CSV table of C-alpha atoms in Angstrom, one decimal:
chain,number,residue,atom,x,y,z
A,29,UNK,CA,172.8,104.5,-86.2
A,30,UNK,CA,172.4,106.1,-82.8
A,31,UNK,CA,172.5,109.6,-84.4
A,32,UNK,CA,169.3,108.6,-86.8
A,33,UNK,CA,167.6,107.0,-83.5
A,34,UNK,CA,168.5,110.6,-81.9
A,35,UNK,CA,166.7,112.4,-85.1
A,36,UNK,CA,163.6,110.3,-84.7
A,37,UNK,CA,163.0,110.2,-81.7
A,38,UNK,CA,163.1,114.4,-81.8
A,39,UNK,CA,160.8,114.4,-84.7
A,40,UNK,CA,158.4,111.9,-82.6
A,41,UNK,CA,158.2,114.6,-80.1
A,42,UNK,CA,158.3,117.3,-82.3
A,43,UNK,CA,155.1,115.1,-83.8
A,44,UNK,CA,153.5,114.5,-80.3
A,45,UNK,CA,153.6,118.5,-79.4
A,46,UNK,CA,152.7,119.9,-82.2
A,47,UNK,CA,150.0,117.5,-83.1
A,48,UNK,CA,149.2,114.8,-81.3
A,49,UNK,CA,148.9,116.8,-78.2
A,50,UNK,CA,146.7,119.2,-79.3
A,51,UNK,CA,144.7,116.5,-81.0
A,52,UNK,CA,144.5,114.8,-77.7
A,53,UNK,CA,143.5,118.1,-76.0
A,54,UNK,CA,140.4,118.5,-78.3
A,55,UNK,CA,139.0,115.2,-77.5
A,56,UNK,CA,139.4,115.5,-74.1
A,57,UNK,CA,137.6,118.6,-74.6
A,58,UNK,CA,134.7,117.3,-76.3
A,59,UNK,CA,134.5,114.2,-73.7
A,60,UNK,CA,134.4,116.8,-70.8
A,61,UNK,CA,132.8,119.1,-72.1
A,62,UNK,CA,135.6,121.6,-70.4
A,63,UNK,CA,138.8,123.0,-71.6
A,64,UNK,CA,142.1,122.8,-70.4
A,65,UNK,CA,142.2,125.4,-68.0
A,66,UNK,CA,138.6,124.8,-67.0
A,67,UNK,CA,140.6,121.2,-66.5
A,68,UNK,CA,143.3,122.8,-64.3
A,69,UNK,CA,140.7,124.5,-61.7
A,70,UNK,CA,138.5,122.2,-60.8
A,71,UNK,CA,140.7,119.4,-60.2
A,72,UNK,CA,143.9,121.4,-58.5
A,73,UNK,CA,143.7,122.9,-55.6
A,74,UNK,CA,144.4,126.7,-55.2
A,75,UNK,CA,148.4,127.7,-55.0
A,76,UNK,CA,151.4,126.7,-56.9
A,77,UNK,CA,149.6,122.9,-57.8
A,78,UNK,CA,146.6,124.8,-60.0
A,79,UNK,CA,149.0,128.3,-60.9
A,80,UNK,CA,152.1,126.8,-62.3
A,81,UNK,CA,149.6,124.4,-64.4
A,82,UNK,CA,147.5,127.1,-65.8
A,83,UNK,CA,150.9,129.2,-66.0
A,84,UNK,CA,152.1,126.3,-68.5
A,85,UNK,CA,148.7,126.1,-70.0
A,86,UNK,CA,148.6,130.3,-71.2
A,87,UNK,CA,152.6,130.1,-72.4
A,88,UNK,CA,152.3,126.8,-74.5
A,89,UNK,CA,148.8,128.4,-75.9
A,90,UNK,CA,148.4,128.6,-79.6
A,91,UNK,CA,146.4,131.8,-78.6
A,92,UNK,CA,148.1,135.4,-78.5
A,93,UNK,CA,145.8,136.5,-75.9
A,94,UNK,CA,146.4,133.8,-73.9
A,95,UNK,CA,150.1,133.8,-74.2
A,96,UNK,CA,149.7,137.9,-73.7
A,97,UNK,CA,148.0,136.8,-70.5
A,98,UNK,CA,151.1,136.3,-68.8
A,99,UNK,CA,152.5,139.7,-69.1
A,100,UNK,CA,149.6,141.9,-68.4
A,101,UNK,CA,149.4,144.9,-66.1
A,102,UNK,CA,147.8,143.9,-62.5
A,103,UNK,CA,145.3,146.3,-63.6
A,104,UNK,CA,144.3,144.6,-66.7
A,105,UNK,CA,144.1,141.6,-65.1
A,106,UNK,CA,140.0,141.3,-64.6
A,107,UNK,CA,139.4,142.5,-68.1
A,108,UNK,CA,141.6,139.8,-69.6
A,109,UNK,CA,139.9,136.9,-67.7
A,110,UNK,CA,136.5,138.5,-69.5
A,111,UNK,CA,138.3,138.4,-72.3
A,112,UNK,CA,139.5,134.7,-71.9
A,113,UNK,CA,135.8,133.2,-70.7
A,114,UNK,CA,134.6,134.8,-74.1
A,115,UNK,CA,137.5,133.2,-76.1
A,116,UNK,CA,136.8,130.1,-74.6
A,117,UNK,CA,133.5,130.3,-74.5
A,118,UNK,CA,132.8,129.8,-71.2
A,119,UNK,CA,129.4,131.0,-69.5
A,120,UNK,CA,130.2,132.9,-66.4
A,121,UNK,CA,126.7,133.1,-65.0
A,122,UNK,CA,127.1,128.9,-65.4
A,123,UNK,CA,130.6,129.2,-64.0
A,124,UNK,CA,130.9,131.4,-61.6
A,125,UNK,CA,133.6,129.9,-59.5
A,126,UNK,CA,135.8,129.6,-62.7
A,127,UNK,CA,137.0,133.5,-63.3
A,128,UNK,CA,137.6,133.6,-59.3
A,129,UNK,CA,140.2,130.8,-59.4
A,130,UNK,CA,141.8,132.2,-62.9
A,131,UNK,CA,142.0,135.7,-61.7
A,132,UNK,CA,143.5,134.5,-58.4
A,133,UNK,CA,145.7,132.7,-60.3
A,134,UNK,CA,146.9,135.2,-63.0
A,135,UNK,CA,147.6,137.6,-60.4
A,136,UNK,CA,150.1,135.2,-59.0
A,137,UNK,CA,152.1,134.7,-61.9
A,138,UNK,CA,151.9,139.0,-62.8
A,139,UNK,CA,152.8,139.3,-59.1
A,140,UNK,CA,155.6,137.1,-59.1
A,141,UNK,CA,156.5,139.0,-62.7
A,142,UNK,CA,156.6,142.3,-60.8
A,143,UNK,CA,158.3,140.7,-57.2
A,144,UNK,CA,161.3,139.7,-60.0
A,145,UNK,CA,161.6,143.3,-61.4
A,146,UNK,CA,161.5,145.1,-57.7
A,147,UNK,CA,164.0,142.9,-56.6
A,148,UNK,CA,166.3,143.1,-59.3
A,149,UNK,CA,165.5,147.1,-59.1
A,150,UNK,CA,166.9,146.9,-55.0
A,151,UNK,CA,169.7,144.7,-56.0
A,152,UNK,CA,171.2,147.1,-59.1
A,153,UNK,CA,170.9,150.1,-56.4
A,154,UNK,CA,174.3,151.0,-54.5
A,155,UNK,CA,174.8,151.6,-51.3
A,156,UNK,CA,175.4,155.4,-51.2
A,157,UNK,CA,176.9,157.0,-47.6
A,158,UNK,CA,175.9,160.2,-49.1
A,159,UNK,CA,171.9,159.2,-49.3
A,160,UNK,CA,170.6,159.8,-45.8
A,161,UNK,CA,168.0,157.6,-46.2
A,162,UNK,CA,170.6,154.8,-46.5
A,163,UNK,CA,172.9,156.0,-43.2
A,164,UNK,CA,169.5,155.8,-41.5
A,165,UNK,CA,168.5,152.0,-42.4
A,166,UNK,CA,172.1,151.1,-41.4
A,167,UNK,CA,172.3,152.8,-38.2
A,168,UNK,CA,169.0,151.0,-37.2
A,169,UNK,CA,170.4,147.3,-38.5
A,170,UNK,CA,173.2,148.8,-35.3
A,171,UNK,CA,170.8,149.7,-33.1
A,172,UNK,CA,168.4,146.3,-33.7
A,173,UNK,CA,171.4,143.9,-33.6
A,174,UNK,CA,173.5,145.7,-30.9
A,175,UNK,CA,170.8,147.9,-28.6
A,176,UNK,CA,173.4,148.0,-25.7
A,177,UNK,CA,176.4,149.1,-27.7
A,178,UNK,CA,176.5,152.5,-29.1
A,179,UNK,CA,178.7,152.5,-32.2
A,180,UNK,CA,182.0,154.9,-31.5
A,181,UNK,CA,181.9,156.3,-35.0
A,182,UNK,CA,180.3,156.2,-38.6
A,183,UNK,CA,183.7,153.8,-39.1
A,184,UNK,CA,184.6,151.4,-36.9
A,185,UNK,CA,185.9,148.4,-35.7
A,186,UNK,CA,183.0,147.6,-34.3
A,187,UNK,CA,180.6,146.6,-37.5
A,188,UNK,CA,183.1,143.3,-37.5
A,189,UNK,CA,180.8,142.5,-34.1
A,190,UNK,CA,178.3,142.2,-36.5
A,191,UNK,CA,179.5,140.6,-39.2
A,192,UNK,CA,181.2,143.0,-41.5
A,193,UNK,CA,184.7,142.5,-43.2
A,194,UNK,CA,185.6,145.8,-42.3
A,195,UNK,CA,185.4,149.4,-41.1
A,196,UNK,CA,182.8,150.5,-43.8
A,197,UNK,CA,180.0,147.9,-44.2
A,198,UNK,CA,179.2,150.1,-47.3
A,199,UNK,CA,182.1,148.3,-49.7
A,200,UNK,CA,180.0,144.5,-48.3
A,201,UNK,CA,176.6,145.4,-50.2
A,202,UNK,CA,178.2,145.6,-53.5
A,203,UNK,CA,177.4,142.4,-54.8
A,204,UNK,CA,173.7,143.2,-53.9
A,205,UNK,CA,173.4,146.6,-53.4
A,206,UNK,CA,170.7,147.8,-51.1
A,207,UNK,CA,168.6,144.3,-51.1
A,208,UNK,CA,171.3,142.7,-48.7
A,209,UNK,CA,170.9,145.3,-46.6
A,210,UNK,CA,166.8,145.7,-46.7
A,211,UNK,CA,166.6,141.8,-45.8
A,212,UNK,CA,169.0,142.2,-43.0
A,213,UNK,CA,167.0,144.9,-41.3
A,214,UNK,CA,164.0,143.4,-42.3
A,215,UNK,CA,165.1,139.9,-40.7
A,216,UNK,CA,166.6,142.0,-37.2
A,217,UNK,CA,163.0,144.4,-36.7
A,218,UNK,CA,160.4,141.0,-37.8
A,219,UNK,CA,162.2,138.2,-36.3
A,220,UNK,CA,164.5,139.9,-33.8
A,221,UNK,CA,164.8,137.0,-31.3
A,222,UNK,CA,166.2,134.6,-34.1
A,223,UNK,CA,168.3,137.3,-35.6
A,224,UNK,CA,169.8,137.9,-32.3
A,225,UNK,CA,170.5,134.1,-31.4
A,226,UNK,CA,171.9,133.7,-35.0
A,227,UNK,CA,174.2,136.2,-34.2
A,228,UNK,CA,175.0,135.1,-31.1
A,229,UNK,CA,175.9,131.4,-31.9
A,230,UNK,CA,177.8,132.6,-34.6
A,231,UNK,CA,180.5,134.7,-32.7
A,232,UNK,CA,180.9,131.5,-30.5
A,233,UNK,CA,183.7,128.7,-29.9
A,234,UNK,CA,182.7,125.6,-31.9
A,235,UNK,CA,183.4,123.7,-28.3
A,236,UNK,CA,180.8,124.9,-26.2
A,237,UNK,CA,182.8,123.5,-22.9
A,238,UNK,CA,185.2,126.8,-23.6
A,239,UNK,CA,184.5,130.0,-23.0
A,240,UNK,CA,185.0,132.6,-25.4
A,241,UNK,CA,188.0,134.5,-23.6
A,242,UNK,CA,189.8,131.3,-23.5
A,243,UNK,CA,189.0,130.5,-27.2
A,244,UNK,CA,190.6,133.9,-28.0
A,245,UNK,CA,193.6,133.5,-25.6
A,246,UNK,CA,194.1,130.6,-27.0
A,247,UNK,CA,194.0,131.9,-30.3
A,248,UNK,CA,192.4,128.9,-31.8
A,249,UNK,CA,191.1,129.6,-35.3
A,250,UNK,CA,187.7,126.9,-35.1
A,251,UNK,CA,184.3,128.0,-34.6
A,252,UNK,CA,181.2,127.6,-34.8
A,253,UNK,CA,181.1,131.0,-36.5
A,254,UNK,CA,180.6,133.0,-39.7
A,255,UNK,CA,179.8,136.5,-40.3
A,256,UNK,CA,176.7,137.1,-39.6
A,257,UNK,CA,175.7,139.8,-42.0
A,258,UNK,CA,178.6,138.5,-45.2
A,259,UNK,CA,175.9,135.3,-44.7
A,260,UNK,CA,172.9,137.5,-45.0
A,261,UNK,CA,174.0,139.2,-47.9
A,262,UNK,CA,175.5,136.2,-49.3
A,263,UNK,CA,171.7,134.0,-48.6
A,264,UNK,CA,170.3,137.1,-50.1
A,265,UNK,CA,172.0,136.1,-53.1
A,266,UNK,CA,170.6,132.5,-52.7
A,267,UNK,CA,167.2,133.9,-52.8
A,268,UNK,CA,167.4,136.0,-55.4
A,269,UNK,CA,168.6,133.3,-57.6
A,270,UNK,CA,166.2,130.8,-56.7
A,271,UNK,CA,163.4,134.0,-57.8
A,272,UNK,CA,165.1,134.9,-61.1
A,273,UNK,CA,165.2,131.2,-61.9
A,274,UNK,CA,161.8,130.3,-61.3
A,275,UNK,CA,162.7,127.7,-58.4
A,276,UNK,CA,160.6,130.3,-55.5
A,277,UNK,CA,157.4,130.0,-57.3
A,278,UNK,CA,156.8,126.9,-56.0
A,279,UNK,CA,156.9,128.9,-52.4
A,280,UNK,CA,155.8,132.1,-53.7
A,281,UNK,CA,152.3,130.9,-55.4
A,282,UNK,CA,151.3,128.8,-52.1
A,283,UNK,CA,151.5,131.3,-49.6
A,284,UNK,CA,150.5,134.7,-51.7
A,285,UNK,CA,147.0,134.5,-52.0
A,286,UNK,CA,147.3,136.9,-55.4
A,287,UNK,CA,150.1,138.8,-55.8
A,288,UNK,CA,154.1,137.9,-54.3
A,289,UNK,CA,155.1,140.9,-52.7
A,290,UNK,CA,158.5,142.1,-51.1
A,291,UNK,CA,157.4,140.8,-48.0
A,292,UNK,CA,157.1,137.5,-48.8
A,293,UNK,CA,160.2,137.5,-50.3
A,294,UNK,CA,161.8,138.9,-46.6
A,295,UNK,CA,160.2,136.3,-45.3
A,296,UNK,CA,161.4,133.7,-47.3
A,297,UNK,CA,164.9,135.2,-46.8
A,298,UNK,CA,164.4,134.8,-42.7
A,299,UNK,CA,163.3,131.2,-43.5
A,300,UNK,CA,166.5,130.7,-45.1
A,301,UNK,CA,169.0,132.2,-42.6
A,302,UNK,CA,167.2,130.2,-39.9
A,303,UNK,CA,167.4,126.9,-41.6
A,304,UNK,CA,170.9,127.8,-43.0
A,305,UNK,CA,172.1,128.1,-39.3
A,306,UNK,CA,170.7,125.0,-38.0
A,307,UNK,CA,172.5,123.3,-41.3
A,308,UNK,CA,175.8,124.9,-40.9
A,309,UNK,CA,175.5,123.2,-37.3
A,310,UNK,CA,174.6,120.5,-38.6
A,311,UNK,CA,177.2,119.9,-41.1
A,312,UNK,CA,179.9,121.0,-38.5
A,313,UNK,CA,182.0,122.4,-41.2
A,314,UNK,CA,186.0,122.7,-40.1
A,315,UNK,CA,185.8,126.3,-40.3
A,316,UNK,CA,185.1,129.3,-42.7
A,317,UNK,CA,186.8,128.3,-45.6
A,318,UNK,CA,184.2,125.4,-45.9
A,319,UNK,CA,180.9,127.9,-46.2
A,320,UNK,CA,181.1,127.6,-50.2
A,321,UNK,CA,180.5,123.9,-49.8
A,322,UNK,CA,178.1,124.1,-47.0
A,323,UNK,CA,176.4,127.0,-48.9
A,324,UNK,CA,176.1,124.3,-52.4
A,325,UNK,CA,174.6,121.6,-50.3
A,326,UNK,CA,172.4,123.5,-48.8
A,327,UNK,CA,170.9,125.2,-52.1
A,328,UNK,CA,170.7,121.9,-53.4
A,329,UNK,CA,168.4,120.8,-50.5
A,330,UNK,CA,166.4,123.6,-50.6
A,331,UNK,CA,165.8,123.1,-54.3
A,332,UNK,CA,164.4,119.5,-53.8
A,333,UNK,CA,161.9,120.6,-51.2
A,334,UNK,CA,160.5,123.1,-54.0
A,335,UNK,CA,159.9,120.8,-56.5
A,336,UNK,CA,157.5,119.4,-54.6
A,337,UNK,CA,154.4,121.7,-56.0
A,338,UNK,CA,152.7,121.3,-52.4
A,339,UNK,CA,155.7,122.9,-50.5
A,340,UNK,CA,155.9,125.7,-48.3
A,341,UNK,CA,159.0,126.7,-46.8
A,342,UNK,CA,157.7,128.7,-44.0
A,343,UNK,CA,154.7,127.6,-42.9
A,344,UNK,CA,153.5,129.6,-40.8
A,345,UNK,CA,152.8,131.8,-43.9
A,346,UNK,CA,151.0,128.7,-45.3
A,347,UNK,CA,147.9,129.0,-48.0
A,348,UNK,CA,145.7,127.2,-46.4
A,349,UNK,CA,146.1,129.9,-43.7
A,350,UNK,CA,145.1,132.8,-46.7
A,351,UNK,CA,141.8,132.0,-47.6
A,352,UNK,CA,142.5,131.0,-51.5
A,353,UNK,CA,139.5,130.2,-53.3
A,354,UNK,CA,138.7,126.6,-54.0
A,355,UNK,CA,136.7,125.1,-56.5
């Protein structure tokens, strides 16, 4: 019995999308006078509230251009709102507002498209000791992090001050290749003086009353600490999940006026190492071993705030700020 309640109630929303939906859609249509994405712009505001709807709107779209929408060229991207009005037989000269807010809008979603492919591009590229151009960026991550401390040699045992595992930060950016190490540098030139006091708290004694030379003396293995840059790469790995998956566009469509770029995405990832040091504080974890389970939470509580289609993560970056157009 509960199997055939299973089957209909599949084939009643089977029914409902296919047809009744779309029969629904029409007579809206007809009592408006507007269609759906004419629907979507006038009464959302601009950023992920009115992109993610039209964004649903184009891919569930009986239409091939409309579906075709989604995976246009940036440069293509004026041409197939023309195209669109026409289908939809919309009058710009009656509607001028309308083509604004789609282009705006499809240039998010393209943008994001392209922010997802550059990423992946920086995270499938190794870290090679032999390009100079990567010996450069790493020396400079040195030099931002630790101004007053000339490194000994290429190797050392000093790149642990930092954060590193070992001698050779080279064998840490495997697991994302050069994009740990662009957001790290990124996060130490743009927002040095929270870089720096991440860094700092995290080579500290968990009891502030103690000194660090006591601490060591003592030999006590409880701190406050991680490794700075393991936790960048490993929050760069946060972020680029939460793009591949989707979850950023929430972010990504309210503070991007058109297009997500890589900078938005570095921002995002110094959002996320500030917010991930005041919750490891926060959570006052025993030590290092608990970072997987501090690491869980906190991706979990990151991932409620964006399902909230109004949210912005850093908001000083905010929309509101970037002039989107509003019907």
């Amino acid at each position: 019995m509960k199997h055939f309640l299973r089957v209909v109630s599949q084939f009643l929303v089977f029914l409902y999308c296919k047809c009744l939906w779309r029969g629904l859609k029409f007579v809206v249509r007809k009592l408006t006078g507007r269609c759906e994405l004419q629907r979507i712009c006038y009464n959302n505001k601009p950023g992920a509230r009115r992109t993610l709807k039209i964004e649903s709107s184009l891919r569930h779209s009986k239409h091939e251009l409309l579906q075709s929408a989604l995976s246009v060229h940036p440069d293509a991207v004026e041409k197939t709102i023309d195209d669109i009005m026409t289908l939809k037989k919309i009058n710009p000269d009656t509607n001028p507002q309308l083509g604004i807010s789609l282009q705006a809008s499809l240039f998010q979603v393209v943008g994001y498209r392209g922010l997802v492919v550059e990423v992946e591009k920086l995270r499938r590229e190794p870290y090679d000791s032999e390009n100079p151009d990567h010996e450069q960026m790493l020396m400079k991550l040195w030099r931002e992090l630790c101004p007053d401390s000339p490194l000994t040699g290429r190797v050392s045992k000093q790149w642990c001050e930092i954060g590193f595992q070992g001698n050779d930060p080279k064998t840490d950016f495997r697991g994302m290749g050069l994009l740990g190490l662009h957001n790290l540098l990124y996060f130490a030139e743009h927002d040095k003086a929270t870089a720096l006091q991440v860094l700092h708290d995290s080579l500290q004694p968990k009891h502030s009353k103690m000194s660090k030379a006591d601490w060591e003396k003592k030999n006590l293995d409880k701190a406050i600490g991680f490794s700075f840059a393991i936790v960048g790469i490993n929050i760069t790995d946060l972020a680029y999940c939460m793009l591949v998956s989707g979850a950023l566009k929430t972010h990504l469509y309210n503070v991007a006026p058109e297009m997500p770029s890589l900078l938005h995405f570095q921002q995002t990832f110094c959002y996320l190492m500030q917010e991930f040091h005041r919750f490891w504080i926060e959570e006052d974890p025993c030590d290092i071993m608990e970072f997987n389970r501090v690491r869980s939470k906190f991706h979990k509580k990151v991932l409620r705030q964006l399902r909230n289609p109004d949210m912005t993560l850093c908001p000083h970056f905010s929309a509101s700020d970037l002039h989107l157009v509003n019907l």
